[in-house]
Short mmCIF file of N, CA and C in Angstrom, two decimals:
data_model
loop_
_atom_site.label_atom_id
_atom_site.label_comp_id
_atom_site.label_asym_id
_atom_site.label_seq_id
_atom_site.Cartn_x
_atom_site.Cartn_y
_atom_site.Cartn_z
N UNK A 14 -9.21 -3.85 2.80
CA UNK A 14 -9.13 -2.50 2.18
C UNK A 14 -10.39 -2.16 1.48
N UNK A 15 -10.90 -1.02 1.64
CA UNK A 15 -12.06 -0.75 0.92
C UNK A 15 -11.93 -0.44 -0.54
N UNK A 16 -12.73 -0.73 -1.34
CA UNK A 16 -12.57 -0.61 -2.89
C UNK A 16 -13.42 0.62 -3.27
N UNK A 17 -12.83 1.65 -4.00
CA UNK A 17 -13.64 2.67 -4.57
C UNK A 17 -13.55 2.74 -6.11
N UNK A 18 -14.43 3.33 -6.72
CA UNK A 18 -14.44 3.26 -8.18
C UNK A 18 -13.16 3.93 -8.70
N UNK A 19 -12.87 5.25 -8.93
CA UNK A 19 -11.83 5.81 -9.41
C UNK A 19 -11.00 6.66 -8.37
N UNK A 20 -11.35 6.38 -7.15
CA UNK A 20 -10.55 7.24 -6.12
C UNK A 20 -9.25 6.53 -5.64
N UNK A 21 -8.55 7.20 -5.08
CA UNK A 21 -7.22 6.61 -4.56
C UNK A 21 -7.49 6.35 -3.10
N UNK A 22 -6.88 5.25 -2.58
CA UNK A 22 -6.85 4.97 -1.12
C UNK A 22 -5.56 4.86 -0.64
N UNK A 23 -5.26 5.06 0.73
CA UNK A 23 -4.03 4.98 1.30
C UNK A 23 -3.69 3.53 1.60
N UNK A 24 -2.35 3.21 1.38
CA UNK A 24 -1.86 1.81 1.57
C UNK A 24 -1.62 1.73 3.17
N UNK A 25 -2.08 0.63 3.81
CA UNK A 25 -1.90 0.58 5.21
C UNK A 25 -0.64 -0.26 5.49
N UNK A 26 -0.01 0.01 6.72
CA UNK A 26 1.23 -0.66 6.98
C UNK A 26 0.94 -2.08 7.28
N UNK A 27 1.72 -2.99 6.69
CA UNK A 27 1.50 -4.63 6.88
C UNK A 27 1.74 -4.87 8.36
N UNK A 28 2.61 -4.12 9.30
CA UNK A 28 2.92 -4.51 10.57
C UNK A 28 1.93 -4.02 11.56
N UNK A 29 1.76 -2.66 11.52
CA UNK A 29 1.00 -1.94 12.65
C UNK A 29 -0.39 -1.55 12.18
N UNK A 30 -0.55 -1.52 10.84
CA UNK A 30 -2.05 -1.17 10.19
C UNK A 30 -2.16 0.40 10.08
N UNK A 31 -1.14 1.15 10.32
CA UNK A 31 -1.34 2.53 10.22
C UNK A 31 -1.33 3.12 8.78
N UNK A 32 -1.90 4.15 8.56
CA UNK A 32 -1.96 4.66 7.18
C UNK A 32 -0.65 5.23 6.73
N UNK A 33 -0.16 4.93 5.73
CA UNK A 33 1.17 5.48 5.13
C UNK A 33 0.80 6.61 4.28
N UNK A 34 1.89 7.15 3.62
CA UNK A 34 1.72 8.40 2.85
C UNK A 34 1.50 8.12 1.44
N UNK A 35 1.50 6.70 1.11
CA UNK A 35 1.40 6.08 -0.31
C UNK A 35 -0.05 5.91 -0.58
N UNK A 36 -0.66 6.31 -1.79
CA UNK A 36 -1.81 6.17 -2.19
C UNK A 36 -1.80 5.24 -3.57
N UNK A 37 -2.72 4.30 -3.57
CA UNK A 37 -3.03 3.44 -4.87
C UNK A 37 -4.39 3.79 -5.43
N UNK A 38 -4.45 3.48 -6.61
CA UNK A 38 -5.93 3.48 -7.36
C UNK A 38 -6.20 2.00 -7.71
N UNK A 39 -7.28 1.81 -8.26
CA UNK A 39 -7.63 0.46 -8.68
C UNK A 39 -6.79 -0.11 -9.75
N UNK A 40 -6.34 0.74 -10.61
CA UNK A 40 -5.50 0.04 -11.82
C UNK A 40 -3.93 0.22 -11.32
N UNK A 41 -3.51 0.52 -10.27
CA UNK A 41 -2.22 0.44 -9.85
C UNK A 41 -1.52 -0.95 -9.76
N UNK A 42 -0.35 -0.91 -10.27
CA UNK A 42 0.34 -2.27 -10.18
C UNK A 42 1.83 -1.83 -9.66
N UNK A 43 2.24 -2.38 -8.67
CA UNK A 43 3.53 -2.27 -7.94
C UNK A 43 4.13 -3.68 -7.78
N UNK A 44 5.53 -3.65 -8.24
CA UNK A 44 6.31 -4.83 -7.89
C UNK A 44 7.50 -4.56 -7.09
N UNK A 45 7.80 -5.11 -5.95
CA UNK A 45 9.06 -4.83 -5.16
C UNK A 45 9.09 -3.37 -4.85
N UNK A 46 8.00 -2.76 -4.32
CA UNK A 46 7.76 -1.40 -3.94
C UNK A 46 8.27 -1.07 -2.58
N UNK A 47 9.25 -0.13 -2.35
CA UNK A 47 9.69 0.02 -0.87
C UNK A 47 8.67 0.98 -0.14
N UNK A 48 7.97 0.40 0.81
CA UNK A 48 6.83 1.16 1.52
C UNK A 48 7.49 1.52 2.84
N UNK A 49 7.40 2.82 3.17
CA UNK A 49 7.73 3.30 4.58
C UNK A 49 6.64 3.62 5.39
N UNK A 50 6.54 3.12 6.63
CA UNK A 50 5.61 3.48 7.61
C UNK A 50 6.14 4.47 8.65
N UNK A 51 5.50 5.64 8.54
CA UNK A 51 5.99 6.72 9.57
C UNK A 51 5.70 6.49 10.93
N UNK A 52 4.80 5.57 11.33
CA UNK A 52 4.44 5.33 12.67
C UNK A 52 5.55 4.24 13.19
N UNK A 53 5.68 3.13 12.63
CA UNK A 53 6.60 2.15 13.25
C UNK A 53 8.14 2.39 12.63
N UNK A 54 8.24 3.30 11.61
CA UNK A 54 9.57 3.69 11.00
C UNK A 54 10.28 2.40 10.44
N UNK A 55 9.46 1.68 9.85
CA UNK A 55 10.14 0.55 9.02
C UNK A 55 9.88 0.53 7.54
N UNK A 56 10.77 -0.09 6.87
CA UNK A 56 10.59 -0.24 5.40
C UNK A 56 10.00 -1.67 5.19
N UNK A 57 9.26 -1.73 4.08
CA UNK A 57 8.74 -3.13 3.52
C UNK A 57 8.73 -3.09 2.10
N UNK A 58 8.94 -4.27 1.47
CA UNK A 58 8.75 -4.43 0.13
C UNK A 58 7.38 -5.04 -0.12
N UNK A 59 6.61 -4.29 -0.86
CA UNK A 59 5.11 -4.84 -0.97
C UNK A 59 5.04 -4.96 -2.62
N UNK A 60 3.93 -5.84 -2.93
CA UNK A 60 3.36 -5.97 -4.33
C UNK A 60 1.94 -5.51 -4.32
N UNK A 61 1.57 -4.80 -5.37
CA UNK A 61 0.17 -4.50 -5.41
C UNK A 61 -0.34 -4.78 -6.82
N UNK A 62 -1.58 -5.42 -6.66
CA UNK A 62 -2.20 -5.58 -8.03
C UNK A 62 -3.81 -5.90 -7.65
N UNK A 63 -4.58 -5.10 -8.40
CA UNK A 63 -6.08 -5.37 -8.16
C UNK A 63 -6.36 -4.85 -6.79
N UNK A 64 -5.78 -3.86 -6.27
CA UNK A 64 -5.95 -3.31 -4.96
C UNK A 64 -5.62 -4.30 -3.75
N UNK A 65 -5.00 -5.57 -4.04
CA UNK A 65 -4.49 -6.40 -3.26
C UNK A 65 -3.04 -6.12 -2.88
N UNK A 66 -2.74 -6.04 -1.62
CA UNK A 66 -1.38 -5.82 -1.17
C UNK A 66 -0.77 -7.10 -0.55
N UNK A 67 0.43 -7.35 -1.08
CA UNK A 67 1.15 -8.53 -0.68
C UNK A 67 2.42 -8.16 -0.06
N UNK A 68 2.88 -8.57 1.13
CA UNK A 68 4.22 -8.26 1.54
C UNK A 68 5.14 -9.30 1.11
N UNK A 69 6.22 -8.89 0.34
CA UNK A 69 7.12 -9.82 -0.24
C UNK A 69 8.48 -9.77 0.42
N UNK A 70 8.42 -10.22 1.69
CA UNK A 70 9.71 -9.92 2.46
C UNK A 70 10.43 -11.36 2.61
#
């Protein structure tokens, strides 16, 4: 994932790599966040901290 200074970036699907509708910033912290991918139509639980996305399934 590309890091930007104060801009938001789209979260990519952990399975297919498609862009989701969810955006995060550098200071975003998420825990057990339900992420939906419109391309593969699946839900994932993710954790985000310091622009690092971890699938917690």
